């Protein structure tokens, strides 16, 4: 090994800088670039250096060509120069196991972050030097800006299936932390942004977590602190930052999945709301057609009432008056005259009597064959109309009201469940903040351990305290106020409130259960009954809608052998067609997830919550990520809580004996999990906590939008239920009026039968008169008897005509009531039209707009993450890596202490050289000892 290193140093520059593996070597290469920036007290750049490290693992000979900054380039492992070609360090190296090459050079490139600092002493802006030795209230404000923003085109779905292109400012995603320790002379310390804790020496440690890229964070962040100082100084501060790829890092997987789920939920919500809106507009149009039919019925009833009251009833009264006041006295006079004129008119009376008999027979025949059947048909038609309105239209409207009420109740329960989930979400954020605070304490413990290995057991105590705070913040699913407890309350609220509410709403629309049929089945049976009436079916009735189910569905079998007038047929046919058309928008039995129907929309929304990739499953995965023992469904992979246990065990092992390699095990502030150091693990946990907090905020916003949409759906369904109830009441009033028409028509038929009997008696009397005239020789007494019988028949006819007049009066009253009932139904129908219109405009349309806005918002955010991830993985921020090598970049910004002491930078430089020299010597020693 020593011979190989000497060959490298002599033959090719300690070019310890990176390059990509050459040809046939089986070597993996990782290039780490760390830029250390020393700032002035106001945040301006003083000096900057880039530390370049190449880690090679494998076997074979490689030629390394690593882009580097050539100004001040030095090898940190061995003495000697570096071979530079075209701005790249070149070296041939034989690898057998692991090799590490390191260099340092001056960095004069563009930094991704800028820092500025403002100092106020007792409210007045001052320079840092003006604070030294002073007393008063000090306020320090830091401002960190991500300077990598560039305009880029992004593309996203606007919620309707249309891809939209927009220009947005895209940054390289940067995350970091700033830490400063205030001395004991700083008292009454406060900060609205920092995580604060003691440093174990009487001072106050402040740590600020920075997510410097949208949409998760902000490209520009300002923060700071206030303190009362005595003999003031400005303490030093350190900002550590690195680029991340949110789409490739497991730390951000949950947040990215949340944005993707938000896009899918927004699209599903938009499509479902549009389907509901289309169905509401159909309902509005059907209600308008129903209003037109009711107006026609009302006008027809008015004509019927006018005809009966103004013509038929007065005519019947006149007939009764004529029979009783004229015909009967005339018959008696005829009897007297017959006795007197027997001698002179015997030859003329007989023919006249015969003609009178024939006329009476014709009158009786006309009454029996025309007036009586017509009145019977009118009575039957009134019964059928009343039966149809009472047993079909009114129950159908009542069922519609009940279905709308069920939908409103389900929407209310959905809103309550979503509000419960929203109320529990802040507990999730609170638990995460406890986790973040614990991570800060872990990092503080690592710093103290790194600074003083000799006091490792005592210094490890803050680290273990931080681990315990992490455990307490994560908690378990039974403990409220912890991360796992808050997640469990959200999951149970969705599972027990929101999902049952959606199922109840879906069952109210479509339910195959015979005990509780849905609106789809009820309307289907109403359409079937109307079809049977229109087709005059007399047998083979469908048992699904009659028989045992008739009482449940509120239906009755049509009466066989009835006769329905054309106006009624038209109304029933229009009603049947409108019901059948509206029914197709309620459900599709062949496709329960058809989003063009209300039933399919509800099922799709339920699936978004309960499917394997839905919200509930996502919450379970989040719980499993926190602890694999939180729920039974978790796989056998350790979660965050189990990782903390392993970290605690590792700290114990570290305290018990691995002091010699503690610096390499703890790592550097810019380490990431892949570096396999404690600081790398802590930084990974911190990034994950920031991402989970952002995902929790997005979850709260999505739950609030769903809650608002559920309340709108609840209000719209209540208005639909009220309108359907008014339609049912109007239909019952119309049915009562039709029943009264039927009763009046029955009385008319009875009166007509009496009139026919009277006319028959007139005919009999006239026949007898004819017989008497022909048998005049037998005696004038028979003629007188016949005239008397004629008078009696006239009296009976007068009575029958009176009954007929009374029946027509009743019929006129019934037709007037029918007119009034239809008028009330016509007045109620516009409310159904207006209710459907308002539900569309104020409910489903706004719900669709909210869904579209949600999809567009989440789509824009996810597109920004994609564009930022692309920049993070393709654009080097420093020099870049050799071909085929993995590049990792980190930045450290050091704000100096301002205390009036000179020469601190010189001392810091000498200490740094000493540290790097010691590290180089240790590395050479360890390599020489390898077998």
mmCIF file of C-alpha atoms in Angstrom, residues 386-681:
data_model
loop_
_atom_site.group_PDB
_atom_site.id
_atom_site.type_symbol
_atom_site.label_atom_id
_atom_site.label_comp_id
_atom_site.label_asym_id
_atom_site.label_seq_id
_atom_site.Cartn_x
_atom_site.Cartn_y
_atom_site.Cartn_z
ATOM 1 C CA UNK A 386 -106.762 10.315 -8.030
ATOM 2 C CA UNK A 387 -105.199 6.839 -7.700
ATOM 3 C CA UNK A 388 -102.268 7.792 -9.952
ATOM 4 C CA UNK A 389 -101.617 11.043 -8.107
ATOM 5 C CA UNK A 390 -102.056 9.569 -4.630
ATOM 6 C CA UNK A 391 -100.368 6.151 -5.105
ATOM 7 C CA UNK A 392 -97.676 6.989 -7.652
ATOM 8 C CA UNK A 393 -96.781 10.643 -7.965
ATOM 9 C CA UNK A 394 -97.110 11.533 -4.247
ATOM 10 C CA UNK A 395 -95.162 8.429 -2.987
ATOM 11 C CA UNK A 396 -92.515 8.993 -5.669
ATOM 12 C CA UNK A 397 -92.076 12.604 -4.575
ATOM 13 C CA UNK A 398 -91.985 11.489 -0.918
ATOM 14 C CA UNK A 399 -89.326 8.901 -1.794
ATOM 15 C CA UNK A 400 -87.370 11.582 -3.580
ATOM 16 C CA UNK A 401 -87.616 13.779 -0.449
ATOM 17 C CA UNK A 402 -86.524 10.861 1.771
ATOM 18 C CA UNK A 403 -83.588 10.053 -0.539
ATOM 19 C CA UNK A 404 -82.516 13.703 -0.562
ATOM 20 C CA UNK A 405 -82.850 13.768 3.237
ATOM 21 C CA UNK A 406 -80.651 10.668 3.501
ATOM 22 C CA UNK A 407 -78.107 12.276 1.178
ATOM 23 C CA UNK A 408 -78.174 15.460 3.291
ATOM 24 C CA UNK A 409 -77.712 13.416 6.474
ATOM 25 C CA UNK A 410 -74.795 11.511 4.913
ATOM 26 C CA UNK A 411 -73.209 14.745 3.692
ATOM 27 C CA UNK A 412 -73.550 16.171 7.200
ATOM 28 C CA UNK A 413 -71.810 13.148 8.696
ATOM 29 C CA UNK A 414 -69.086 13.420 6.058
ATOM 30 C CA UNK A 415 -68.564 17.107 6.967
ATOM 31 C CA UNK A 416 -68.440 16.228 10.693
ATOM 32 C CA UNK A 417 -65.868 13.483 10.040
ATOM 33 C CA UNK A 418 -63.708 15.787 7.962
ATOM 34 C CA UNK A 419 -63.897 18.516 10.620
ATOM 35 C CA UNK A 420 -62.809 15.947 13.239
ATOM 36 C CA UNK A 421 -59.843 14.991 11.051
ATOM 37 C CA UNK A 422 -58.972 18.660 10.558
ATOM 38 C CA UNK A 423 -59.156 19.301 14.328
ATOM 39 C CA UNK A 424 -56.788 16.392 14.976
ATOM 40 C CA UNK A 425 -54.260 17.461 12.338
ATOM 41 C CA UNK A 426 -52.673 20.214 14.547
ATOM 42 C CA UNK A 427 -51.749 17.482 17.038
ATOM 43 C CA UNK A 428 -49.766 15.874 14.211
ATOM 44 C CA UNK A 429 -47.898 19.139 13.621
ATOM 45 C CA UNK A 430 -47.295 19.561 17.364
ATOM 46 C CA UNK A 431 -45.801 16.083 17.600
ATOM 47 C CA UNK A 432 -43.536 16.810 14.651
ATOM 48 C CA UNK A 433 -42.322 20.009 16.302
ATOM 49 C CA UNK A 434 -41.396 17.959 19.360
ATOM 50 C CA UNK A 435 -39.476 15.589 17.048
ATOM 51 C CA UNK A 436 -37.656 18.548 15.434
ATOM 52 C CA UNK A 437 -36.705 19.938 18.855
ATOM 53 C CA UNK A 438 -35.378 16.526 19.834
ATOM 54 C CA UNK A 439 -33.244 16.389 16.672
ATOM 55 C CA UNK A 440 -31.739 19.761 17.556
ATOM 56 C CA UNK A 441 -30.738 18.396 20.933
ATOM 57 C CA UNK A 442 -29.245 15.308 19.244
ATOM 58 C CA UNK A 443 -27.142 17.543 16.996
ATOM 59 C CA UNK A 444 -26.079 19.637 20.026
ATOM 60 C CA UNK A 445 -24.953 16.472 21.763
ATOM 61 C CA UNK A 446 -23.011 15.361 18.671
ATOM 62 C CA UNK A 447 -21.258 18.738 18.507
ATOM 63 C CA UNK A 448 -20.168 18.520 22.130
ATOM 64 C CA UNK A 449 -19.051 14.921 21.644
ATOM 65 C CA UNK A 450 -17.038 15.944 18.573
ATOM 66 C CA UNK A 451 -15.414 18.861 20.445
ATOM 67 C CA UNK A 452 -14.322 16.840 23.457
ATOM 68 C CA UNK A 453 -13.922 13.105 23.146
ATOM 69 C CA UNK A 454 -12.307 12.894 26.581
ATOM 70 C CA UNK A 455 -15.569 13.800 28.325
ATOM 71 C CA UNK A 456 -17.612 11.533 26.063
ATOM 72 C CA UNK A 457 -19.785 9.827 28.733
ATOM 73 C CA UNK A 458 -20.898 13.160 30.206
ATOM 74 C CA UNK A 459 -21.341 14.786 26.792
ATOM 75 C CA UNK A 460 -23.399 11.873 25.491
ATOM 76 C CA UNK A 461 -26.123 12.712 28.009
ATOM 77 C CA UNK A 462 -27.722 15.549 25.893
ATOM 78 C CA UNK A 463 -27.721 13.187 22.922
ATOM 79 C CA UNK A 464 -29.658 10.587 24.842
ATOM 80 C CA UNK A 465 -31.968 13.269 26.204
ATOM 81 C CA UNK A 466 -32.621 14.316 22.623
ATOM 82 C CA UNK A 467 -33.391 10.707 21.710
ATOM 83 C CA UNK A 468 -35.826 10.489 24.614
ATOM 84 C CA UNK A 469 -37.566 13.688 23.445
ATOM 85 C CA UNK A 470 -37.825 12.163 19.988
ATOM 86 C CA UNK A 471 -39.406 9.059 21.471
ATOM 87 C CA UNK A 472 -41.800 11.149 23.541
ATOM 88 C CA UNK A 473 -42.769 13.246 20.534
ATOM 89 C CA UNK A 474 -43.475 10.135 18.444
ATOM 90 C CA UNK A 475 -45.317 8.431 21.346
ATOM 91 C CA UNK A 476 -47.842 5.714 20.513
ATOM 92 C CA UNK A 477 -51.339 5.489 19.033
ATOM 93 C CA UNK A 478 -52.954 5.476 22.492
ATOM 94 C CA UNK A 479 -51.419 8.782 23.667
ATOM 95 C CA UNK A 480 -53.057 12.053 22.611
ATOM 96 C CA UNK A 481 -50.790 14.980 21.758
ATOM 97 C CA UNK A 482 -48.080 12.753 20.229
ATOM 98 C CA UNK A 483 -47.292 12.161 16.581
ATOM 99 C CA UNK A 484 -48.609 8.595 16.461
ATOM 100 C CA UNK A 485 -51.620 9.528 18.632
ATOM 101 C CA UNK A 486 -52.592 12.418 16.345
ATOM 102 C CA UNK A 487 -52.252 10.235 13.224
ATOM 103 C CA UNK A 488 -54.429 7.536 14.802
ATOM 104 C CA UNK A 489 -57.161 10.053 15.708
ATOM 105 C CA UNK A 490 -57.163 11.368 12.126
ATOM 106 C CA UNK A 491 -57.297 7.847 10.680
ATOM 107 C CA UNK A 492 -60.081 6.691 13.021
ATOM 108 C CA UNK A 493 -62.094 9.861 12.342
ATOM 109 C CA UNK A 494 -61.971 9.253 8.589
ATOM 110 C CA UNK A 495 -62.685 5.524 8.966
ATOM 111 C CA UNK A 496 -65.589 5.800 11.440
ATOM 112 C CA UNK A 497 -67.211 9.068 10.293
ATOM 113 C CA UNK A 498 -66.385 9.955 6.688
ATOM 114 C CA UNK A 499 -66.475 6.453 5.140
ATOM 115 C CA UNK A 500 -69.833 5.374 6.771
ATOM 116 C CA UNK A 501 -71.366 8.703 5.704
ATOM 117 C CA UNK A 502 -70.369 8.067 2.079
ATOM 118 C CA UNK A 503 -71.726 4.501 2.255
ATOM 119 C CA UNK A 504 -75.066 5.755 3.644
ATOM 120 C CA UNK A 505 -75.331 8.314 0.838
ATOM 121 C CA UNK A 506 -74.516 5.640 -1.780
ATOM 122 C CA UNK A 507 -77.125 3.235 -0.309
ATOM 123 C CA UNK A 508 -79.719 5.985 -0.447
ATOM 124 C CA UNK A 509 -79.061 6.326 -4.186
ATOM 125 C CA UNK A 510 -78.721 2.629 -5.131
ATOM 126 C CA UNK A 511 -79.384 -0.324 -2.816
ATOM 127 C CA UNK A 512 -80.327 -3.823 -3.956
ATOM 128 C CA UNK A 513 -81.686 -4.673 -0.505
ATOM 129 C CA UNK A 514 -85.393 -5.515 -0.621
ATOM 130 C CA UNK A 515 -85.882 -4.039 2.862
ATOM 131 C CA UNK A 516 -84.347 -0.624 2.062
ATOM 132 C CA UNK A 517 -84.395 0.019 -1.695
ATOM 133 C CA UNK A 518 -82.570 3.106 -2.963
ATOM 134 C CA UNK A 519 -83.884 6.002 -5.006
ATOM 135 C CA UNK A 520 -82.737 4.233 -8.195
ATOM 136 C CA UNK A 521 -84.944 1.168 -7.483
ATOM 137 C CA UNK A 522 -87.897 3.267 -6.271
ATOM 138 C CA UNK A 523 -87.900 5.488 -9.367
ATOM 139 C CA UNK A 524 -87.507 2.364 -11.529
ATOM 140 C CA UNK A 525 -90.676 0.893 -10.036
ATOM 141 C CA UNK A 526 -92.493 4.205 -10.516
ATOM 142 C CA UNK A 527 -91.525 4.131 -14.207
ATOM 143 C CA UNK A 528 -92.738 0.501 -14.440
ATOM 144 C CA UNK A 529 -96.127 1.328 -12.896
ATOM 145 C CA UNK A 530 -96.609 4.301 -15.231
ATOM 146 C CA UNK A 531 -95.740 2.052 -18.198
ATOM 147 C CA UNK A 532 -98.283 -0.568 -17.051
ATOM 148 C CA UNK A 533 -100.948 2.160 -16.846
ATOM 149 C CA UNK A 534 -100.112 3.529 -20.285
ATOM 150 C CA UNK A 535 -100.069 0.014 -21.834
ATOM 151 C CA UNK A 536 -103.267 -1.011 -19.954
ATOM 152 C CA UNK A 537 -101.601 -4.128 -18.606
ATOM 153 C CA UNK A 538 -104.059 -6.593 -17.017
ATOM 154 C CA UNK A 539 -101.746 -9.438 -15.965
ATOM 155 C CA UNK A 540 -98.122 -10.584 -15.537
ATOM 156 C CA UNK A 541 -97.265 -7.726 -13.157
ATOM 157 C CA UNK A 542 -93.584 -7.557 -12.134
ATOM 158 C CA UNK A 543 -93.305 -8.989 -8.578
ATOM 159 C CA UNK A 544 -90.203 -6.835 -7.939
ATOM 160 C CA UNK A 545 -92.377 -3.715 -7.777
ATOM 161 C CA UNK A 546 -95.766 -5.224 -6.729
ATOM 162 C CA UNK A 547 -96.634 -8.112 -4.453
ATOM 163 C CA UNK A 548 -94.809 -8.094 -1.125
ATOM 164 C CA UNK A 549 -92.764 -5.034 -2.113
ATOM 165 C CA UNK A 550 -95.783 -2.865 -2.951
ATOM 166 C CA UNK A 551 -96.274 -1.555 0.597
ATOM 167 C CA UNK A 552 -92.567 -0.754 0.990
ATOM 168 C CA UNK A 553 -92.435 1.082 -2.331
ATOM 169 C CA UNK A 554 -95.773 2.850 -1.797
ATOM 170 C CA UNK A 555 -97.304 1.395 -4.989
ATOM 171 C CA UNK A 556 -100.597 -0.232 -5.946
ATOM 172 C CA UNK A 557 -101.401 -2.434 -8.924
ATOM 173 C CA UNK A 558 -103.271 -0.567 -11.721
ATOM 174 C CA UNK A 559 -107.005 -1.241 -12.021
ATOM 175 C CA UNK A 560 -107.729 -3.465 -15.024
ATOM 176 C CA UNK A 561 -110.261 -2.351 -17.610
ATOM 177 C CA UNK A 562 -110.138 1.402 -16.980
ATOM 178 C CA UNK A 563 -110.396 4.120 -19.617
ATOM 179 C CA UNK A 564 -107.891 7.087 -19.466
ATOM 180 C CA UNK A 565 -108.482 10.301 -21.405
ATOM 181 C CA UNK A 566 -105.798 11.684 -23.751
ATOM 182 C CA UNK A 567 -104.792 14.576 -21.476
ATOM 183 C CA UNK A 568 -104.087 12.204 -18.583
ATOM 184 C CA UNK A 569 -102.162 9.878 -20.914
ATOM 185 C CA UNK A 570 -99.961 12.764 -22.062
ATOM 186 C CA UNK A 571 -99.212 13.865 -18.494
ATOM 187 C CA UNK A 572 -98.410 10.309 -17.338
ATOM 188 C CA UNK A 573 -96.237 9.616 -20.371
ATOM 189 C CA UNK A 574 -94.240 12.845 -19.854
ATOM 190 C CA UNK A 575 -93.805 12.039 -16.169
ATOM 191 C CA UNK A 576 -92.626 8.489 -16.951
ATOM 192 C CA UNK A 577 -90.058 9.663 -19.544
ATOM 193 C CA UNK A 578 -88.646 12.360 -17.264
ATOM 194 C CA UNK A 579 -88.316 9.919 -14.363
ATOM 195 C CA UNK A 580 -86.611 7.345 -16.584
ATOM 196 C CA UNK A 581 -84.180 9.948 -17.954
ATOM 197 C CA UNK A 582 -83.297 11.256 -14.490
ATOM 198 C CA UNK A 583 -82.864 7.699 -13.174
ATOM 199 C CA UNK A 584 -79.943 7.003 -15.550
ATOM 200 C CA UNK A 585 -78.012 9.823 -13.917
ATOM 201 C CA UNK A 586 -78.406 8.308 -10.437
ATOM 202 C CA UNK A 587 -76.563 4.991 -10.920
ATOM 203 C CA UNK A 588 -75.116 2.528 -13.427
ATOM 204 C CA UNK A 589 -75.610 -1.021 -12.059
ATOM 205 C CA UNK A 590 -73.066 -2.403 -14.566
ATOM 206 C CA UNK A 591 -70.354 -0.007 -13.389
ATOM 207 C CA UNK A 592 -70.546 1.034 -9.694
ATOM 208 C CA UNK A 593 -67.633 3.469 -10.275
ATOM 209 C CA UNK A 594 -69.192 5.246 -13.281
ATOM 210 C CA UNK A 595 -68.396 8.888 -12.496
ATOM 211 C CA UNK A 596 -71.170 10.065 -14.830
ATOM 212 C CA UNK A 597 -73.655 9.015 -12.126
ATOM 213 C CA UNK A 598 -74.221 10.231 -8.556
ATOM 214 C CA UNK A 599 -73.752 6.677 -7.187
ATOM 215 C CA UNK A 600 -70.446 6.259 -9.064
ATOM 216 C CA UNK A 601 -69.183 9.630 -7.841
ATOM 217 C CA UNK A 602 -69.905 8.696 -4.214
ATOM 218 C CA UNK A 603 -68.202 5.291 -4.637
ATOM 219 C CA UNK A 604 -65.155 6.949 -6.262
ATOM 220 C CA UNK A 605 -64.875 9.357 -3.328
ATOM 221 C CA UNK A 606 -65.093 6.441 -0.876
ATOM 222 C CA UNK A 607 -62.430 4.549 -2.862
ATOM 223 C CA UNK A 608 -60.143 7.588 -2.658
ATOM 224 C CA UNK A 609 -60.306 7.212 1.126
ATOM 225 C CA UNK A 610 -60.247 3.398 1.501
ATOM 226 C CA UNK A 611 -58.276 2.016 -1.471
ATOM 227 C CA UNK A 612 -54.806 0.568 -1.124
ATOM 228 C CA UNK A 613 -53.299 3.833 -2.332
ATOM 229 C CA UNK A 614 -55.883 6.087 -0.651
ATOM 230 C CA UNK A 615 -55.809 8.474 2.290
ATOM 231 C CA UNK A 616 -56.336 5.839 5.019
ATOM 232 C CA UNK A 617 -53.608 3.608 3.578
ATOM 233 C CA UNK A 618 -51.306 6.618 3.370
ATOM 234 C CA UNK A 619 -51.907 7.375 7.053
ATOM 235 C CA UNK A 620 -51.091 3.749 7.940
ATOM 236 C CA UNK A 621 -47.864 3.961 5.920
ATOM 237 C CA UNK A 622 -46.997 7.187 7.724
ATOM 238 C CA UNK A 623 -47.594 5.468 11.096
ATOM 239 C CA UNK A 624 -45.480 2.485 10.006
ATOM 240 C CA UNK A 625 -42.712 4.875 8.943
ATOM 241 C CA UNK A 626 -42.742 6.311 12.447
ATOM 242 C CA UNK A 627 -42.912 2.907 14.169
ATOM 243 C CA UNK A 628 -43.223 -0.557 12.659
ATOM 244 C CA UNK A 629 -45.102 -1.661 15.812
ATOM 245 C CA UNK A 630 -47.739 1.099 15.728
ATOM 246 C CA UNK A 631 -50.366 -0.956 13.845
ATOM 247 C CA UNK A 632 -50.622 -4.642 12.918
ATOM 248 C CA UNK A 633 -50.481 -3.922 9.174
ATOM 249 C CA UNK A 634 -46.885 -2.608 9.343
ATOM 250 C CA UNK A 635 -44.189 -4.643 7.498
ATOM 251 C CA UNK A 636 -41.135 -6.000 9.311
ATOM 252 C CA UNK A 637 -39.065 -2.946 8.442
ATOM 253 C CA UNK A 638 -37.822 -0.653 11.239
ATOM 254 C CA UNK A 639 -39.484 2.749 11.504
ATOM 255 C CA UNK A 640 -38.220 6.045 12.876
ATOM 256 C CA UNK A 641 -38.830 4.975 16.493
ATOM 257 C CA UNK A 642 -36.906 1.724 16.002
ATOM 258 C CA UNK A 643 -34.138 3.716 14.302
ATOM 259 C CA UNK A 644 -33.936 5.903 17.395
ATOM 260 C CA UNK A 645 -33.535 2.762 19.507
ATOM 261 C CA UNK A 646 -30.670 1.665 17.258
ATOM 262 C CA UNK A 647 -29.199 5.180 17.525
ATOM 263 C CA UNK A 648 -29.423 4.978 21.313
ATOM 264 C CA UNK A 649 -27.669 1.584 21.245
ATOM 265 C CA UNK A 650 -25.003 3.028 18.960
ATOM 266 C CA UNK A 651 -24.406 5.908 21.364
ATOM 267 C CA UNK A 652 -23.997 3.408 24.171
ATOM 268 C CA UNK A 653 -21.449 1.472 22.159
ATOM 269 C CA UNK A 654 -19.697 4.711 21.334
ATOM 270 C CA UNK A 655 -19.531 5.713 25.017
ATOM 271 C CA UNK A 656 -18.265 2.263 26.030
ATOM 272 C CA UNK A 657 -15.248 2.140 23.790
ATOM 273 C CA UNK A 658 -15.089 3.457 20.275
ATOM 274 C CA UNK A 659 -13.403 6.730 21.286
ATOM 275 C CA UNK A 660 -10.552 6.266 18.838
ATOM 276 C CA UNK A 661 -12.811 6.533 15.804
ATOM 277 C CA UNK A 662 -15.502 8.823 17.271
ATOM 278 C CA UNK A 663 -14.805 11.735 14.912
ATOM 279 C CA UNK A 664 -15.282 9.610 11.822
ATOM 280 C CA UNK A 665 -18.404 7.968 13.335
ATOM 281 C CA UNK A 666 -20.052 11.269 14.297
ATOM 282 C CA UNK A 667 -19.261 12.930 10.976
ATOM 283 C CA UNK A 668 -19.462 16.544 9.838
ATOM 284 C CA UNK A 669 -22.355 19.060 9.918
ATOM 285 C CA UNK A 670 -23.056 18.621 6.195
ATOM 286 C CA UNK A 671 -23.233 14.794 6.270
ATOM 287 C CA UNK A 672 -26.276 12.945 4.899
ATOM 288 C CA UNK A 673 -27.593 9.451 5.773
ATOM 289 C CA UNK A 674 -25.565 7.828 2.992
ATOM 290 C CA UNK A 675 -22.337 8.934 4.772
ATOM 291 C CA UNK A 676 -23.243 6.389 7.494
ATOM 292 C CA UNK A 677 -22.372 8.853 10.292
ATOM 293 C CA UNK A 678 -24.419 9.933 13.311
ATOM 294 C CA UNK A 679 -24.674 13.489 12.008
ATOM 295 C CA UNK A 680 -25.707 12.185 8.620
ATOM 296 C CA UNK A 681 -28.505 10.193 10.272
#
